[in-house]
Amino acid sequence: MISLRLPILRTSRIQGISSIFWGLNNCWTDYYGIIFYCNEALIELDKFAANIPAGDGANLTLNQRYKAEVRFMRAFAHLIVSRVFGAVPILTDNPVINEIGKSSVDDIRKFIIAEMDQTYNDLEDKAPREAQHVGSITKHTALLLKAKAASDLGKNDNASPYWDMVLDATNQVIASNKFTLFADYYELFKRPGKMSTETLYEIQYSDFGTPSGTAVSPDAFFAFQGPSGPQQGSPISGWGFLTPSQKIVDFLTARGDQIRLKTTILYAGATTATFESTPSGDKIYGNNNGDRYFNGKAYMPHNQMTAGRTSYGSDNNVRVLRYADVLLLNAEAKIRKGQNGDGPLNLVRQRVGLTPILGATLQNVLDERRAEFACEWWGERYNDLIRTGTAATVLKEYGFVAGQTEYLPIPQLQKDLNPNLNK
């Protein structure tokens, strides 16, 4: 399992960042590293295929399935790197990595759709939790990625044919009857929610149920977001990055979204000598930075950790694609097409104890997406603002200027290696 290590950096939070900042180059090389290894894996799978006898249908089919899984990972990495940097190269041939020019964000989305159309029938028609290799990418994972790319292309144009594509892809996932929302939103992001009925894609972590020895983990993903400051020996600690904003706390509070609030926001004490208790009984002490909130979706309680394995996030998975996204994209596509989107929208609302909405509007769906995916790692809120053309208004106070600050600058080191990135 490859690791998509770095959460998205957001322009609105770090205006004026220099193209020589090391973190930008790390982000670029992480995602293009994934793409590079996917391309190499496809070459090796072709070599295997060349040695499979024509009559060995089972292994030829398996080879095609593995290729489809790799192409999904490559497409997903293209999605994320273009969400960060905008126009970037579509890399399918490693030898030209320092020669290839940039493709537009729209062309990258079209590439993703084409990749999923060419491969999803080669994937298992199962939920990832039921796949031959538990957690594998399946047909439905690919359909959701296609829907997400199509929604970006549909933008705020209700008449766009891409919204028909979103509706068709999400309808297929729903009609499969292989997914349901995990009942307990708070536990969804903790050990009980690993590889649940809601999962379409997770990056998997395992300590193999043992107190020591080999562990497979997503690098420093959880530690990066853990509560900073002296945590009095508690394993619920980390580097303190990607802290929730006061705006999301206020938004969830104002709409009475208590279950999401307690899940998304990990409260810290006012000083290093005081603490706030989590709903699971852990104590989060304050810090000298004045941060009162940390990401609750990266939190796993101490009492859920394997004895002897207490690094932050130990034995938890990174939730990447969820059935809630299918339902909310389906609701949005229906409303944009003049249909009623109440059904899928209200499934998501009812899971967190909110009253149903009758005659839901587009704004209802976008607000629900904001609440549902708050503090998750792939930039859903920011991407929604970009694709709906509302970022200039919502992010004005952060210095956002349409056409200028949507994306972070391509690292100067990469421009030095490939002059075509300057164009």
Short mmCIF file of C-alpha atoms in Angstrom, two decimals:
data_model
loop_
_atom_site.label_atom_id
_atom_site.label_comp_id
_atom_site.label_asym_id
_atom_site.label_seq_id
_atom_site.Cartn_x
_atom_site.Cartn_y
_atom_site.Cartn_z
CA MET A 1 0.00 0.00 0.00
CA ILE A 2 1.47 3.34 -1.02
CA SER A 3 1.20 6.28 1.33
CA LEU A 4 -0.29 9.62 0.27
CA ARG A 5 1.64 11.33 3.02
CA LEU A 6 1.10 15.05 2.93
CA PRO A 7 -2.24 16.69 3.66
CA ILE A 8 -3.11 19.51 1.27
CA LEU A 9 -1.54 22.89 1.96
CA ARG A 10 -4.05 25.66 1.54
CA THR A 11 -3.27 28.90 -0.25
CA SER A 12 -5.70 30.94 1.82
CA ARG A 13 -3.84 30.08 4.99
CA ILE A 14 -0.32 30.80 3.74
CA GLN A 15 -0.44 33.67 1.28
CA GLY A 16 2.90 34.82 -0.03
CA ILE A 17 4.58 31.45 0.37
CA SER A 18 7.81 31.27 -1.59
CA SER A 19 8.39 28.75 -4.37
CA ILE A 20 11.65 27.80 -2.64
CA PHE A 21 9.85 26.65 0.55
CA TRP A 22 11.00 23.10 1.23
CA GLY A 23 7.49 21.91 2.09
CA LEU A 24 6.25 22.67 -1.41
CA ASN A 25 8.98 20.58 -2.97
CA ASN A 26 8.27 17.73 -0.54
CA CYS A 27 4.60 17.83 -1.49
CA TRP A 28 5.45 17.78 -5.21
CA THR A 29 7.96 14.95 -4.91
CA ASP A 30 5.65 12.89 -2.69
CA TYR A 31 2.80 12.91 -5.19
CA TYR A 32 4.94 12.64 -8.30
CA GLY A 33 6.83 9.90 -6.51
CA ILE A 34 3.57 7.98 -6.28
CA ILE A 35 2.91 8.63 -9.97
CA PHE A 36 6.44 7.58 -10.89
CA TYR A 37 6.16 4.27 -9.00
CA CYS A 38 2.74 3.61 -10.51
CA ASN A 39 4.21 4.00 -13.99
CA GLU A 40 7.00 1.60 -13.09
CA ALA A 41 4.49 -0.89 -11.67
CA LEU A 42 2.51 -0.83 -14.92
CA ILE A 43 5.66 -1.67 -16.88
CA GLU A 44 6.36 -4.60 -14.58
CA LEU A 45 2.77 -5.83 -14.81
CA ASP A 46 3.07 -5.79 -18.60
CA LYS A 47 6.14 -8.01 -18.26
CA PHE A 48 4.17 -10.44 -16.12
CA ALA A 49 1.31 -10.42 -18.62
CA ALA A 50 3.68 -11.32 -21.45
CA ASN A 51 4.50 -14.55 -19.64
CA ILE A 52 0.94 -15.60 -18.79
CA PRO A 53 -0.32 -18.29 -21.19
CA ALA A 54 -3.20 -17.19 -23.42
CA GLY A 55 -5.41 -19.88 -21.90
CA ASP A 56 -4.82 -18.76 -18.30
CA GLY A 57 -7.83 -16.52 -18.04
CA ALA A 58 -7.74 -16.25 -14.27
CA ASN A 59 -4.24 -14.80 -14.13
CA LEU A 60 -4.78 -12.57 -17.16
CA THR A 61 -7.86 -11.14 -15.42
CA LEU A 62 -5.93 -10.69 -12.18
CA ASN A 63 -3.17 -8.89 -14.06
CA GLN A 64 -5.72 -6.51 -15.57
CA ARG A 65 -7.20 -5.90 -12.14
CA TYR A 66 -3.84 -5.02 -10.65
CA LYS A 67 -3.18 -2.62 -13.53
CA ALA A 68 -6.54 -0.98 -12.93
CA GLU A 69 -5.76 -0.52 -9.23
CA VAL A 70 -2.43 1.09 -10.06
CA ARG A 71 -4.05 3.39 -12.62
CA PHE A 72 -6.54 4.49 -9.98
CA MET A 73 -3.73 5.40 -7.58
CA ARG A 74 -1.94 7.28 -10.35
CA ALA A 75 -5.12 9.17 -11.24
CA PHE A 76 -5.85 10.02 -7.61
CA ALA A 77 -2.33 11.38 -7.15
CA HIS A 78 -2.85 13.58 -10.24
CA LEU A 79 -6.08 14.87 -8.69
CA ILE A 80 -4.40 15.87 -5.44
CA VAL A 81 -1.25 17.38 -6.90
CA SER A 82 -3.37 19.49 -9.26
CA ARG A 83 -5.58 20.61 -6.36
CA VAL A 84 -2.44 21.98 -4.75
CA PHE A 85 -0.51 23.38 -7.73
CA GLY A 86 -3.12 23.82 -10.47
CA ALA A 87 -1.81 23.17 -13.98
CA VAL A 88 0.79 20.39 -13.72
CA PRO A 89 2.15 17.65 -15.98
CA ILE A 90 0.16 14.49 -16.69
CA LEU A 91 2.92 11.93 -16.27
CA THR A 92 2.41 8.51 -17.81
CA ASP A 93 5.95 8.03 -19.15
CA ASN A 94 8.74 8.39 -16.59
CA PRO A 95 11.65 9.12 -18.95
CA VAL A 96 10.08 12.49 -19.87
CA ILE A 97 9.52 13.58 -16.26
CA ASN A 98 11.85 16.57 -16.66
CA GLU A 99 10.70 17.46 -20.18
CA ILE A 100 6.93 17.29 -20.18
CA GLY A 101 4.83 20.44 -20.10
CA LYS A 102 1.89 21.35 -17.91
CA SER A 103 -1.73 20.35 -18.53
CA SER A 104 -4.65 22.48 -17.40
CA VAL A 105 -6.71 21.52 -14.37
CA ASP A 106 -9.63 20.70 -16.67
CA ASP A 107 -7.47 18.46 -18.85
CA ILE A 108 -6.23 16.63 -15.76
CA ARG A 109 -9.86 15.99 -14.74
CA LYS A 110 -10.62 14.68 -18.24
CA PHE A 111 -7.58 12.40 -18.01
CA ILE A 112 -8.88 11.02 -14.70
CA ILE A 113 -12.33 10.35 -16.16
CA ALA A 114 -10.82 8.59 -19.17
CA GLU A 115 -8.62 6.45 -16.91
CA MET A 116 -11.58 5.40 -14.77
CA ASP A 117 -13.73 4.66 -17.84
CA GLN A 118 -11.00 2.42 -19.21
CA THR A 119 -10.38 0.54 -15.99
CA TYR A 120 -13.38 0.35 -13.66
CA ASN A 121 -14.81 -2.78 -15.29
CA ASP A 122 -11.50 -4.55 -14.60
CA LEU A 123 -11.88 -3.94 -10.87
CA GLU A 124 -13.79 -6.10 -8.41
CA ASP A 125 -17.50 -5.36 -8.15
CA LYS A 126 -17.29 -5.30 -4.36
CA ALA A 127 -16.90 -2.97 -1.44
CA PRO A 128 -13.23 -2.63 -0.42
CA ARG A 129 -13.92 -4.37 2.90
CA GLU A 130 -15.11 -7.43 0.93
CA ALA A 131 -12.37 -7.43 -1.72
CA GLN A 132 -10.05 -10.41 -2.17
CA HIS A 133 -7.33 -8.27 -0.62
CA VAL A 134 -9.22 -6.32 2.05
CA GLY A 135 -9.08 -2.60 1.34
CA SER A 136 -8.31 -2.93 -2.36
CA ILE A 137 -9.56 -0.38 -4.85
CA THR A 138 -12.76 -1.62 -6.47
CA LYS A 139 -15.12 -0.61 -9.24
CA HIS A 140 -17.03 1.67 -6.89
CA THR A 141 -13.89 3.49 -5.77
CA ALA A 142 -13.20 4.30 -9.41
CA LEU A 143 -16.78 5.48 -9.98
CA LEU A 144 -16.53 7.92 -7.08
CA LEU A 145 -13.23 9.31 -8.38
CA LYS A 146 -14.85 9.75 -11.79
CA ALA A 147 -17.77 11.59 -10.18
CA LYS A 148 -15.42 13.91 -8.28
CA ALA A 149 -13.48 14.77 -11.44
CA ALA A 150 -16.72 15.36 -13.35
CA SER A 151 -18.06 17.66 -10.62
CA ASP A 152 -14.93 19.79 -10.98
CA LEU A 153 -15.58 20.05 -14.72
CA GLY A 154 -19.28 20.75 -14.18
CA LYS A 155 -18.37 23.73 -12.02
CA ASN A 156 -21.38 25.92 -11.23
CA ASP A 157 -23.06 25.26 -14.58
CA ASN A 158 -26.25 23.28 -13.97
CA ALA A 159 -26.59 22.64 -17.69
CA SER A 160 -23.16 21.04 -17.99
CA PRO A 161 -23.26 17.43 -19.25
CA TYR A 162 -20.67 16.63 -16.60
CA TRP A 163 -23.43 16.76 -13.97
CA ASP A 164 -25.15 13.93 -15.86
CA MET A 165 -21.88 12.04 -15.50
CA VAL A 166 -21.78 12.73 -11.75
CA LEU A 167 -25.36 11.54 -11.40
CA ASP A 168 -24.77 8.36 -13.39
CA ALA A 169 -21.59 7.39 -11.54
CA THR A 170 -23.02 8.02 -8.08
CA ASN A 171 -26.30 6.28 -8.99
CA GLN A 172 -24.29 3.18 -9.88
CA VAL A 173 -22.54 3.15 -6.51
CA ILE A 174 -25.81 3.65 -4.64
CA ALA A 175 -27.64 1.01 -6.70
CA SER A 176 -24.93 -1.55 -5.93
CA ASN A 177 -26.31 -1.74 -2.35
CA LYS A 178 -22.79 -2.49 -1.15
CA PHE A 179 -22.40 0.61 1.02
CA THR A 180 -24.14 2.25 3.96
CA LEU A 181 -23.19 5.11 6.23
CA PHE A 182 -21.40 3.93 9.37
CA ALA A 183 -23.91 4.58 12.14
CA ASP A 184 -21.59 6.31 14.64
CA TYR A 185 -19.96 9.38 13.08
CA TYR A 186 -17.72 9.93 16.12
CA GLU A 187 -16.31 6.40 15.94
CA LEU A 188 -16.10 6.43 12.13
CA PHE A 189 -12.65 8.04 12.30
CA LYS A 190 -11.40 5.79 15.09
CA ARG A 191 -10.64 2.10 15.37
CA PRO A 192 -14.29 0.87 15.19
CA GLY A 193 -14.66 2.69 11.87
CA LYS A 194 -11.67 1.13 10.12
CA MET A 195 -12.66 -0.35 6.75
CA SER A 196 -16.34 0.14 7.55
CA THR A 197 -19.48 -0.14 5.43
CA GLU A 198 -18.85 3.48 4.40
CA THR A 199 -15.32 3.08 3.08
CA LEU A 200 -14.52 3.33 -0.61
CA TYR A 201 -10.80 3.94 -0.06
CA GLU A 202 -8.55 4.01 3.01
CA ILE A 203 -4.81 4.12 3.48
CA GLN A 204 -4.28 1.24 5.85
CA TYR A 205 -2.27 1.09 9.07
CA SER A 206 -1.58 -2.12 10.95
CA ASP A 207 0.40 -3.04 14.02
CA PHE A 208 -0.70 -6.65 13.44
CA GLY A 209 -2.24 -6.69 16.92
CA THR A 210 1.14 -7.09 18.59
CA PRO A 211 2.79 -4.82 21.19
CA SER A 212 6.06 -4.48 19.25
CA GLY A 213 7.80 -5.38 16.02
CA THR A 214 6.95 -4.44 12.45
CA ALA A 215 4.15 -1.97 11.82
CA VAL A 216 2.78 -0.62 8.54
CA SER A 217 1.89 3.05 8.95
CA PRO A 218 1.13 6.16 6.84
CA ASP A 219 4.38 7.83 7.92
CA ALA A 220 3.82 10.90 10.15
CA PHE A 221 0.28 11.62 8.99
CA PHE A 222 -1.30 11.51 12.44
CA ALA A 223 1.63 12.89 14.42
CA PHE A 224 1.62 15.92 12.10
CA GLN A 225 -1.85 16.83 13.40
CA GLY A 226 -1.62 15.71 17.03
CA PRO A 227 -1.98 18.17 19.94
CA SER A 228 1.21 20.11 20.55
CA GLY A 229 2.62 21.09 23.91
CA PRO A 230 3.60 19.03 26.96
CA GLN A 231 0.88 16.40 27.17
CA GLN A 232 1.96 15.06 30.55
CA GLY A 233 3.09 11.71 29.13
CA SER A 234 -0.12 11.13 27.16
CA PRO A 235 0.21 9.46 23.74
CA ILE A 236 -2.41 11.92 22.47
CA SER A 237 0.24 14.37 21.27
CA GLY A 238 1.98 15.50 18.12
CA TRP A 239 3.27 18.44 16.10
CA GLY A 240 0.12 20.57 16.17
CA PHE A 241 -0.32 21.38 12.47
CA LEU A 242 -3.55 21.79 10.44
CA THR A 243 -5.53 23.16 13.35
CA PRO A 244 -9.27 23.81 12.86
CA SER A 245 -10.30 27.43 12.41
CA GLN A 246 -12.63 29.38 14.64
CA LYS A 247 -14.90 29.68 11.60
CA ILE A 248 -15.56 25.96 11.38
CA VAL A 249 -16.17 25.78 15.14
CA ASP A 250 -18.67 28.65 14.85
CA PHE A 251 -20.29 27.14 11.74
CA LEU A 252 -20.87 23.75 13.34
CA THR A 253 -22.05 25.35 16.58
CA ALA A 254 -24.51 27.71 14.88
CA ARG A 255 -26.21 24.90 12.97
CA GLY A 256 -26.53 22.71 16.08
CA ASP A 257 -24.21 20.13 14.56
CA GLN A 258 -23.13 18.66 17.89
CA ILE A 259 -22.04 15.20 16.74
CA ARG A 260 -19.82 16.59 14.01
CA LEU A 261 -18.51 19.26 16.38
CA LYS A 262 -17.38 16.73 19.00
CA THR A 263 -15.88 14.56 16.25
CA THR A 264 -14.07 17.26 14.30
CA ILE A 265 -12.78 19.50 17.07
CA LEU A 266 -10.32 18.26 19.68
CA TYR A 267 -10.32 20.88 22.41
CA ALA A 268 -7.15 21.75 24.36
CA GLY A 269 -6.67 23.39 27.73
CA ALA A 270 -6.17 27.13 28.06
CA THR A 271 -2.68 26.70 29.57
CA THR A 272 -0.05 24.00 29.78
CA ALA A 273 -1.34 23.24 33.30
CA THR A 274 -5.00 22.86 32.33
CA PHE A 275 -6.75 20.37 30.09
CA GLU A 276 -9.96 19.56 28.24
CA SER A 277 -11.32 16.02 28.37
CA THR A 278 -12.30 14.27 25.16
CA PRO A 279 -15.58 12.34 24.88
CA SER A 280 -13.40 9.21 25.11
CA GLY A 281 -11.75 10.23 28.38
CA ASP A 282 -8.32 11.49 27.27
CA LYS A 283 -6.93 14.75 28.61
CA ILE A 284 -5.63 17.37 26.15
CA TYR A 285 -3.42 19.94 27.86
CA GLY A 286 -2.79 23.43 26.57
CA ASN A 287 0.31 24.69 24.76
CA ASN A 288 2.42 27.79 24.50
CA ASN A 289 1.20 28.52 20.97
CA GLY A 290 -2.27 29.39 22.15
CA ASP A 291 -3.91 26.71 20.00
CA ARG A 292 -7.22 25.69 21.52
CA TYR A 293 -8.32 23.30 18.77
CA PHE A 294 -6.75 20.30 17.05
CA ASN A 295 -8.08 17.92 14.42
CA GLY A 296 -10.43 15.44 16.05
CA LYS A 297 -10.62 13.32 12.92
CA ALA A 298 -6.96 12.41 13.39
CA TYR A 299 -7.56 11.40 17.02
CA MET A 300 -7.80 7.83 18.26
CA PRO A 301 -8.38 7.32 21.99
CA HIS A 302 -5.69 5.80 24.17
CA ASN A 303 -8.05 3.00 25.20
CA GLN A 304 -8.37 1.88 21.56
CA MET A 305 -4.62 1.54 21.00
CA THR A 306 -2.86 -1.81 21.07
CA ALA A 307 -0.95 -2.19 24.33
CA GLY A 308 2.65 -1.19 23.67
CA ARG A 309 1.74 0.73 20.49
CA THR A 310 0.99 4.26 21.58
CA SER A 311 2.41 6.52 18.86
CA TYR A 312 -0.22 9.06 17.83
CA GLY A 313 -2.76 7.47 15.48
CA SER A 314 -1.34 4.02 16.09
CA ASP A 315 -3.36 1.35 14.26
CA ASN A 316 -5.74 3.83 12.67
CA ASN A 317 -6.41 4.20 8.95
CA VAL A 318 -6.56 7.38 6.88
CA ARG A 319 -10.08 7.80 5.52
CA VAL A 320 -9.78 8.96 1.93
CA LEU A 321 -13.06 8.31 0.05
CA ARG A 322 -16.36 7.73 1.82
CA TYR A 323 -19.94 6.85 0.89
CA ALA A 324 -21.09 10.18 2.34
CA ASP A 325 -19.30 11.82 -0.60
CA VAL A 326 -21.25 9.61 -3.03
CA LEU A 327 -24.55 10.63 -1.42
CA LEU A 328 -23.81 14.35 -1.31
CA LEU A 329 -22.52 14.46 -4.89
CA ASN A 330 -25.62 12.54 -5.91
CA ALA A 331 -27.84 15.06 -4.12
CA GLU A 332 -25.98 17.97 -5.71
CA ALA A 333 -26.24 16.48 -9.21
CA LYS A 334 -29.97 15.85 -8.77
CA ILE A 335 -30.65 19.41 -7.64
CA ARG A 336 -28.57 20.83 -10.47
CA LYS A 337 -30.57 18.69 -12.92
CA GLY A 338 -33.88 19.97 -11.53
CA GLN A 339 -34.58 16.81 -9.53
CA ASN A 340 -35.21 16.34 -5.81
CA GLY A 341 -32.05 15.64 -3.82
CA ASP A 342 -33.64 15.32 -0.38
CA GLY A 343 -33.18 11.55 -0.09
CA PRO A 344 -29.39 11.23 -0.25
CA LEU A 345 -28.86 14.54 1.56
CA ASN A 346 -31.05 13.53 4.48
CA LEU A 347 -29.35 10.16 4.89
CA VAL A 348 -26.17 12.09 5.68
CA ARG A 349 -27.97 14.55 7.97
CA GLN A 350 -29.89 11.92 9.90
CA ARG A 351 -26.70 9.99 10.66
CA VAL A 352 -25.55 12.94 12.77
CA GLY A 353 -28.92 13.68 14.37
CA LEU A 354 -29.98 16.61 12.18
CA THR A 355 -33.57 17.07 11.07
CA PRO A 356 -34.47 16.27 7.44
CA ILE A 357 -34.68 19.07 4.87
CA LEU A 358 -37.60 19.24 2.44
CA GLY A 359 -36.98 20.81 -0.94
CA ALA A 360 -33.23 21.00 -0.45
CA THR A 361 -31.33 23.69 -2.33
CA LEU A 362 -27.83 23.68 -3.75
CA GLN A 363 -26.67 25.77 -0.80
CA ASN A 364 -28.08 23.17 1.60
CA VAL A 365 -25.91 20.52 -0.06
CA LEU A 366 -22.78 22.68 -0.11
CA ASP A 367 -23.26 23.55 3.57
CA GLU A 368 -23.66 19.85 4.34
CA ARG A 369 -20.44 19.06 2.49
CA ARG A 370 -18.66 21.75 4.50
CA ALA A 371 -19.88 20.21 7.76
CA GLU A 372 -19.42 16.57 6.75
CA PHE A 373 -15.86 16.86 5.42
CA ALA A 374 -14.54 19.56 7.76
CA CYS A 375 -10.87 19.04 8.63
CA GLU A 376 -10.48 16.05 6.32
CA TRP A 377 -7.33 16.03 4.34
CA TRP A 378 -7.92 16.34 0.60
CA GLY A 379 -9.20 19.91 0.43
CA GLU A 380 -12.91 19.26 -0.15
CA ARG A 381 -14.14 22.59 1.23
CA TYR A 382 -11.55 24.61 -0.67
CA ASN A 383 -12.16 22.64 -3.85
CA ASP A 384 -15.92 23.20 -3.52
CA LEU A 385 -15.31 26.94 -3.25
CA ILE A 386 -13.12 26.89 -6.35
CA ARG A 387 -15.45 24.80 -8.51
CA THR A 388 -18.53 26.83 -7.55
CA GLY A 389 -16.79 30.17 -8.10
CA THR A 390 -17.43 31.35 -4.54
CA ALA A 391 -13.85 31.39 -3.25
CA ALA A 392 -13.32 35.07 -4.08
CA THR A 393 -16.16 36.05 -1.75
CA VAL A 394 -15.70 33.51 1.04
CA LEU A 395 -11.91 33.85 1.22
CA LYS A 396 -11.61 37.58 0.54
CA GLU A 397 -10.39 38.32 4.08
CA TYR A 398 -7.50 35.90 3.54
CA GLY A 399 -6.29 37.82 0.50
CA PHE A 400 -7.75 35.44 -2.09
CA VAL A 401 -7.84 36.92 -5.60
CA ALA A 402 -9.58 34.97 -8.35
CA GLY A 403 -7.19 33.97 -11.11
CA GLN A 404 -4.13 34.67 -8.97
CA THR A 405 -4.15 32.77 -5.70
CA GLU A 406 -6.11 29.57 -6.33
CA TYR A 407 -2.99 27.43 -6.21
CA LEU A 408 0.41 27.28 -4.60
CA PRO A 409 3.50 28.05 -6.70
CA ILE A 410 5.28 25.16 -8.38
CA PRO A 411 8.54 24.58 -6.48
CA GLN A 412 11.48 26.45 -7.97
CA LEU A 413 13.62 23.30 -7.80
CA GLN A 414 11.17 21.54 -10.11
CA LYS A 415 11.20 24.50 -12.52
CA ASP A 416 14.98 24.33 -12.56
CA LEU A 417 14.80 20.62 -13.45
CA ASN A 418 12.08 21.11 -16.06
CA PRO A 419 12.02 24.56 -17.75
CA ASN A 420 8.62 23.71 -19.31
CA LEU A 421 7.07 24.26 -15.88
CA ASN A 422 7.85 27.97 -16.25
CA LYS A 423 5.43 28.29 -19.17
#
